[in-house]
Short mmCIF file of C-alpha atoms in Angstrom, two decimals:
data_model
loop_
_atom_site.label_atom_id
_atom_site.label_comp_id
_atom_site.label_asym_id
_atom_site.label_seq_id
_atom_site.Cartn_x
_atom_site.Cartn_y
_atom_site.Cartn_z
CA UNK A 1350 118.47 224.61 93.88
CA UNK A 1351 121.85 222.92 94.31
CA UNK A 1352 120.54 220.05 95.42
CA UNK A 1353 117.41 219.91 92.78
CA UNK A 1354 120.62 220.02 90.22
CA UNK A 1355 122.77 217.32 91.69
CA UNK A 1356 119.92 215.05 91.97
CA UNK A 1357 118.68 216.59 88.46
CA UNK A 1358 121.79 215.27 87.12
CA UNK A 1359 122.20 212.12 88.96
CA UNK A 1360 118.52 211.20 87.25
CA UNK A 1361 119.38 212.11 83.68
CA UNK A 1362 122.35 209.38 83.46
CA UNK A 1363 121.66 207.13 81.59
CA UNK A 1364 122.25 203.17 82.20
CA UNK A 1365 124.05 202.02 79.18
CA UNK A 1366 126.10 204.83 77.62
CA UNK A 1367 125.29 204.82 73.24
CA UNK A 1368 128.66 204.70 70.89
CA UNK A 1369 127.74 207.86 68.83
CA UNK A 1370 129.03 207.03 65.09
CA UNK A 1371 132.24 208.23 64.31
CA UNK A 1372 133.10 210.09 61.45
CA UNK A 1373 135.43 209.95 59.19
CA UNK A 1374 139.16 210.77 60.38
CA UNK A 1375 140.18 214.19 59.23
CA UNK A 1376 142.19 214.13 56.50
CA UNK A 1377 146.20 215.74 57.52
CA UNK A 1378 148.28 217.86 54.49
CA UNK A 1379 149.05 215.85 50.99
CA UNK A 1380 145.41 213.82 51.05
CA UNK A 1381 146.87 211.38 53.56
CA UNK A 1382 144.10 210.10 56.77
CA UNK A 1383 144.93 210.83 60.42
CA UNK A 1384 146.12 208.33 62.70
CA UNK A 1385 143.29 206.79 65.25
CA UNK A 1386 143.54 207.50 68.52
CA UNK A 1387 145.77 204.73 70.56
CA UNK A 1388 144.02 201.35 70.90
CA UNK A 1389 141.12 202.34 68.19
CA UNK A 1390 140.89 200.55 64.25
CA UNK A 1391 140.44 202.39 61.91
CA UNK A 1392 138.17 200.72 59.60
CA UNK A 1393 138.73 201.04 55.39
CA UNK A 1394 137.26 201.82 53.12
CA UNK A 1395 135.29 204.18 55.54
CA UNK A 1396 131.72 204.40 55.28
CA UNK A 1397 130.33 205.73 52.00
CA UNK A 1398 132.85 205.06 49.08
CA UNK A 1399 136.18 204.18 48.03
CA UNK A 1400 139.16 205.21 49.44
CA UNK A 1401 140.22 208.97 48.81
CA UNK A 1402 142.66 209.85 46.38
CA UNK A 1403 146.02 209.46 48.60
CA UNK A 1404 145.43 206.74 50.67
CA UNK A 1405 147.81 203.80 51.31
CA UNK A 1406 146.94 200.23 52.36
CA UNK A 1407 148.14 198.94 55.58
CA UNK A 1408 150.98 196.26 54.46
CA UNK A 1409 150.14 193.54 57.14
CA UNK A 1410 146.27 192.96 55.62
CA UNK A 1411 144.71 196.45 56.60
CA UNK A 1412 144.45 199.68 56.23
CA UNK A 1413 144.29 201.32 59.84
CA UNK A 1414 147.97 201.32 60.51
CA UNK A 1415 150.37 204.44 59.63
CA UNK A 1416 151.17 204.33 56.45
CA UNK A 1417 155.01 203.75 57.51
CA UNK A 1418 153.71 200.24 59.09
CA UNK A 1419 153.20 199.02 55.58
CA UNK A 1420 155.08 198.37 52.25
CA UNK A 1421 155.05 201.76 50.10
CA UNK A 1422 156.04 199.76 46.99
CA UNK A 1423 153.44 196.63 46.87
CA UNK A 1424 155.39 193.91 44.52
CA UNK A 1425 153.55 193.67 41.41
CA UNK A 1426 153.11 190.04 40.28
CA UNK A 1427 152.20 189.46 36.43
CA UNK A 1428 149.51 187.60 35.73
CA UNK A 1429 149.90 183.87 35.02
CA UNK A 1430 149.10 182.77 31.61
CA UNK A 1431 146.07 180.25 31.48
CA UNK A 1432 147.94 178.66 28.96
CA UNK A 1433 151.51 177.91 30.29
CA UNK A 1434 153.16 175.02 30.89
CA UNK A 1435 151.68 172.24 33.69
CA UNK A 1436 148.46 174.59 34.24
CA UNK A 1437 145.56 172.34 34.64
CA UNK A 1438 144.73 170.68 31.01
CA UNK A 1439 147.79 172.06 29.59
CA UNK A 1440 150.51 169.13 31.20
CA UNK A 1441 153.76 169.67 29.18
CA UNK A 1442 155.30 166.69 27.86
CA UNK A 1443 158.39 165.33 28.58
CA UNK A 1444 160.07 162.13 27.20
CA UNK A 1445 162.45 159.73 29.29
CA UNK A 1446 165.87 159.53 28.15
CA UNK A 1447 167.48 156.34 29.49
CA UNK A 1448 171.68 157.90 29.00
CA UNK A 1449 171.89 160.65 32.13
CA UNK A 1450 175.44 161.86 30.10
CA UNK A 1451 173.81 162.13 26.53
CA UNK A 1452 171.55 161.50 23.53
CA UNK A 1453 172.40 157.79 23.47
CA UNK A 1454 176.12 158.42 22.02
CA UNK A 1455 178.03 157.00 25.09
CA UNK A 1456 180.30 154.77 25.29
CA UNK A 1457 179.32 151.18 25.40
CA UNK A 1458 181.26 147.57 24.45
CA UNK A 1459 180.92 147.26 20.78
CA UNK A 1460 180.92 151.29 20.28
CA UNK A 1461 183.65 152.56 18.35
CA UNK A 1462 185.45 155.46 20.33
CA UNK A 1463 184.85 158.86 19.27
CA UNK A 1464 188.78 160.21 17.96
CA UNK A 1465 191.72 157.50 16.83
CA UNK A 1466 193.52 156.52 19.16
CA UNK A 1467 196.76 157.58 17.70
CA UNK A 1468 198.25 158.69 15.16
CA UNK A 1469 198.72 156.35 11.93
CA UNK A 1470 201.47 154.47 12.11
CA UNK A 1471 204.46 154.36 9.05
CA UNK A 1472 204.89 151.03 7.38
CA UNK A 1473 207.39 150.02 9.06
CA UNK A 1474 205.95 150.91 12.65
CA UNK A 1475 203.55 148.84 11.70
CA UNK A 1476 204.88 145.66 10.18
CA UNK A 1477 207.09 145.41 13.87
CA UNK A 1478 204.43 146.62 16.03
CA UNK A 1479 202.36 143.56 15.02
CA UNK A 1480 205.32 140.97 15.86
CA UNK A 1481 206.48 143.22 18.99
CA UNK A 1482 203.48 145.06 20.08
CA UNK A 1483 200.15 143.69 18.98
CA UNK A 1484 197.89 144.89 21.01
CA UNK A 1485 199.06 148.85 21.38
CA UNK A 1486 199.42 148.34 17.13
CA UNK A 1487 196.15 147.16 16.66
CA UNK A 1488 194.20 149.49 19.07
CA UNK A 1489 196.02 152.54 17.14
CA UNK A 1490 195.31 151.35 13.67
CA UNK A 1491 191.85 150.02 14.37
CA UNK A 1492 190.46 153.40 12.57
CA UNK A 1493 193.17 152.99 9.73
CA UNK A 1494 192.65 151.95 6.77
CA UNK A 1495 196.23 149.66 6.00
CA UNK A 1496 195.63 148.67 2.23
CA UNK A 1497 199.25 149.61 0.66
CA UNK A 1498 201.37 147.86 3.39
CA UNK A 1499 198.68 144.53 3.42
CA UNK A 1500 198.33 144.42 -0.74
CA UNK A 1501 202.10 144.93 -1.12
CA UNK A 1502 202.86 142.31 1.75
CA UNK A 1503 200.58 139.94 0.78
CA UNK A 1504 201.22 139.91 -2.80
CA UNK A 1505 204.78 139.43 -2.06
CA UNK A 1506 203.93 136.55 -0.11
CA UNK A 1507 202.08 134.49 -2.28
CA UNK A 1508 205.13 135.24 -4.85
CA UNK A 1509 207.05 133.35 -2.26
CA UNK A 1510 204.76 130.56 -0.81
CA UNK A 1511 204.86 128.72 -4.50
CA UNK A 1512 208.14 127.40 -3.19
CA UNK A 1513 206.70 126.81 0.07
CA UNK A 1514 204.94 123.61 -1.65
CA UNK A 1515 207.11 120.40 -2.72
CA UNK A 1516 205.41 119.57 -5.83
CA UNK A 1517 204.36 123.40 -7.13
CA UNK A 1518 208.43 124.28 -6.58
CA UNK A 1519 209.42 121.59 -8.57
CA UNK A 1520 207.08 122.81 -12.02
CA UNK A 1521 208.25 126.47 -11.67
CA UNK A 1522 212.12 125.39 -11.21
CA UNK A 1523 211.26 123.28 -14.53
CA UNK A 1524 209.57 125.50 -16.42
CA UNK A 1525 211.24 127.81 -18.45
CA UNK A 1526 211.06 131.74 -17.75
CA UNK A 1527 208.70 133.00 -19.45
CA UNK A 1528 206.37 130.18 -17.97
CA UNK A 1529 207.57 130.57 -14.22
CA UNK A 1530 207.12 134.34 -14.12
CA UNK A 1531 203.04 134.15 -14.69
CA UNK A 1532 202.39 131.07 -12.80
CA UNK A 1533 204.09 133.51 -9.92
CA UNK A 1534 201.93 136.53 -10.70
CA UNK A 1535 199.10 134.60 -10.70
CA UNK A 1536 199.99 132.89 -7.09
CA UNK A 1537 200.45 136.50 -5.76
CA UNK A 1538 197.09 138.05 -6.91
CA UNK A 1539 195.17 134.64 -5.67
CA UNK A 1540 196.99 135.18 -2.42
CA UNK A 1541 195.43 138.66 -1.99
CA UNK A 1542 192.14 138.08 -3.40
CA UNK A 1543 192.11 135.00 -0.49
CA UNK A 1544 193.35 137.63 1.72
CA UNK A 1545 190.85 139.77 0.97
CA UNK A 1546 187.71 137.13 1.11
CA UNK A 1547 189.22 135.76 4.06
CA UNK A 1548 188.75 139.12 5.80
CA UNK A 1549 185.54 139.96 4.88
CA UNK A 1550 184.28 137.40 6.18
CA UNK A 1551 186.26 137.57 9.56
CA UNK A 1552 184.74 141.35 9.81
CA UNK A 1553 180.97 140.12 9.19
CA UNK A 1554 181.07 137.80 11.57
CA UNK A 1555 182.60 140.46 14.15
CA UNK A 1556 180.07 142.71 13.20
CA UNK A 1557 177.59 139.68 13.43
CA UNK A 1558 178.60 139.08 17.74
CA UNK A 1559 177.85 142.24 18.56
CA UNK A 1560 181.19 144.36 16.89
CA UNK A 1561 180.98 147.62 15.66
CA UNK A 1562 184.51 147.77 13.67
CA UNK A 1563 185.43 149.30 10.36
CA UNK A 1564 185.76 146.52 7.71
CA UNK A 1565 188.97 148.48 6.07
CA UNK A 1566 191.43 148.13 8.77
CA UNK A 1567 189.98 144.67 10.12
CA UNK A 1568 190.18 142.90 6.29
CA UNK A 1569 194.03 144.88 5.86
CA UNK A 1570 195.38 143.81 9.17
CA UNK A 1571 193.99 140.45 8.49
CA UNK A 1572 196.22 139.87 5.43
CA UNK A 1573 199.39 141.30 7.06
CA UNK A 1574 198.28 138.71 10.25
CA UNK A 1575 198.02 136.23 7.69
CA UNK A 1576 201.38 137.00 5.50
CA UNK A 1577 203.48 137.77 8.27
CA UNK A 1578 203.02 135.52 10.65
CA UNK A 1579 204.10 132.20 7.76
CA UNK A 1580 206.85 134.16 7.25
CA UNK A 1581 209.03 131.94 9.31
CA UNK A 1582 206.89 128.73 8.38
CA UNK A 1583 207.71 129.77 4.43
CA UNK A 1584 211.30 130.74 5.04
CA UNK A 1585 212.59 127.30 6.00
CA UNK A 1586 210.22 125.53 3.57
CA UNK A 1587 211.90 126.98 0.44
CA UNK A 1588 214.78 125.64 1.52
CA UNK A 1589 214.43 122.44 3.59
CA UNK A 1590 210.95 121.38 1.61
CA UNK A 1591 207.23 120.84 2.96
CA UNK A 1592 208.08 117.42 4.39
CA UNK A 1593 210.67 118.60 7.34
CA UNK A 1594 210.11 118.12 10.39
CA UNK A 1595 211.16 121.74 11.61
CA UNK A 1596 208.90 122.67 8.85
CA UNK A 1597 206.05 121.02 10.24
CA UNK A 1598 206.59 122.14 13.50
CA UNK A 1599 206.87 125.70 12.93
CA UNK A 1600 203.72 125.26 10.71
CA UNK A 1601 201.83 125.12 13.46
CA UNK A 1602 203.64 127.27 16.14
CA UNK A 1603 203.04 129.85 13.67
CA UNK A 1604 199.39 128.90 12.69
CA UNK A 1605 198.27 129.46 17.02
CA UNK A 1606 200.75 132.69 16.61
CA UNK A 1607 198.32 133.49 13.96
CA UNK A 1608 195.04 132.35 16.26
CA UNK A 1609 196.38 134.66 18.90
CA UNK A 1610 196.99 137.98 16.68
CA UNK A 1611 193.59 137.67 14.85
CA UNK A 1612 191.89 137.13 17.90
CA UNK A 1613 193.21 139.82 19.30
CA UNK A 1614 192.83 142.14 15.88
CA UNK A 1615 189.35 141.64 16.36
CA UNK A 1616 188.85 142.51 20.32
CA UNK A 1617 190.74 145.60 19.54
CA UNK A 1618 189.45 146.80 16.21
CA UNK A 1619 185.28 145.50 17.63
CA UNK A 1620 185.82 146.15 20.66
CA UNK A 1621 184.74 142.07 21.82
CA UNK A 1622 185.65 139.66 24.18
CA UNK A 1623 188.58 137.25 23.58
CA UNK A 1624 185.91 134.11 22.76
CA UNK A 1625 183.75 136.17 20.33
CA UNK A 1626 186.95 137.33 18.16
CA UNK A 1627 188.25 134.39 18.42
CA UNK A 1628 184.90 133.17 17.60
CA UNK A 1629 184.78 135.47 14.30
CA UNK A 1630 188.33 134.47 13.46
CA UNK A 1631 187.47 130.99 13.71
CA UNK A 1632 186.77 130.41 9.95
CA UNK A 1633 189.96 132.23 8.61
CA UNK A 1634 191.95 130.23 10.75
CA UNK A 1635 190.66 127.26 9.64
CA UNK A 1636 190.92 127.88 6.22
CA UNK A 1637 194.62 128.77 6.44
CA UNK A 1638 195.15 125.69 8.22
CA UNK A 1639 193.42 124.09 5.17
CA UNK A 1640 194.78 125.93 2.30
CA UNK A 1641 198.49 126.88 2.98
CA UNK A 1642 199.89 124.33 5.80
CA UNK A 1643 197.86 121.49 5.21
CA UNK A 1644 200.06 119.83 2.15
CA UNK A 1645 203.24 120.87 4.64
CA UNK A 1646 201.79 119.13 8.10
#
């Protein structure tokens, strides 16, 4: 009998042992599965439904690990809107702005700056800042408007400049006073109305090569350019006569003094080269070498 059961039992093996199914893993306290035994998955959602109430997925793409293997707290991402911005068929636009620092308001030649450069200068800063300083004056007044000092000045000057001419002198010494006084006036207001055309046109043709000035300070410092700088010219002509030589002579010194304040009036005030201002001072110039020295050289 022992033997019958030995061999009995020997027989009844059978060559390839079956996997019987498993079942599901028992279920521990708080609705939470079992861990599988060492070395065996755990497969999820087990056979025959959804996951019971309870369950945790497995953070690192399954659900067979302990549930302290995963993330308790699974990020919640919000879903995208179809219609936001560089989706497919909804491109945003954009536009290309060629200034990095701005909306096209920097600084470039011809641009006025944004603030004065100073503070406005009294009358009589300003009358010896264009003999002494010229450049400094004209930078700080270029967003100025100068029209007491360069009417007053000017009128006063073409007052004076009557005697500046041999032949005009002689008629107002002549005449009698009543006479002489509005032959005087009227040299004085022609003198500023010249001033005043003479500017103009030295500011349009600034604005014309590229300048971007104010036309109130460039016509006003043009007429005290203008007045002051035949000051010495007038001086010794009212005295010593049109024909002198030392009148000639400082006639014209003072005519390239002139050249070199207006051109560089207009560099400062436009904001230009030296050969465009002088360029847009060019017809001024001439014209006072036309009008006022040209009966005296």
């Amino acid at each position: 009998m022992a033997g019958f059961r030995i061999g009995r039992g020997r027989d009844n093996r059978t060559p390839q042992r079956q996997q019987a199914p498993q079942a599901p893993p028992p279920y521990q306290g708080g609705g939470r599965p079992a861990p599988p035994p060492y070395g065996q998955q755990q497969q999820w959602p087990p056979a025959g439904g959804a996951p019971r109430h309870g369950a945790a997925p497995q953070g690192g793409g399954g659900y067979g690990e302990p549930e302290y293997f995963g993330d308790p707290h699974p990020q919640y991402a919000p879903p995208q809107d179809p219609y936001a911005a560089n989706n497919p068929g909804h491109t945003q636009m954009f536009s290309v702005n060629d200034d990095p620092y701005g909306d096209g308001g920097a600084y470039r030649a011809g641009a006025a700056p944004a603030a004065p450069v100073g503070p406005r200068l009294h009358w009589k800063q300003l009358l010896s800042g264009i003999v002494l300083r010229p450049g400094p004056t004209f930078l700080q007044m270029r967003d100025y408007a100068v029209w007491g000092p360069a009417l007053v000045v000017t009128f006063l000057y073409g007052m004076l400049a009557i005697f500046g001419f041999d032949e005009p002198r002689q008629e107002v010494i002549n005449a009698t006073l009543s006479n002489a006084i509005p032959y005087v006036l009227i040299t004085g207001v022609a003198f500023v109305i010249s001033g005043l055309v003479l500017g103009a046109v030295t500011h349009t043709l600034a604005r014309q090569l590229g300048g971007d000035g104010a036309w109130q300070p460039t016509v006003g410092l043009s007429m005290l350019i203008m007045s002051i700088t035949d000051a010495p010219r007038l001086v010794f002509a009212m005295f010593l006569g049109g024909e002198n030589s030392l009148v000639q002579v400082l006639g014209w010194v003072t005519w390239l003094a002139a050249g070199a304040l207006f051109t560089s009036m207009v560099s400062k005030s436009h904001d230009l080269p030296w050969p465009k201002a002088l360029g847009a001072s060019a017809i001024q110039l001439i014209a006072l070498l036309s009008i006022i020295k040209l009966g005296t050289i």
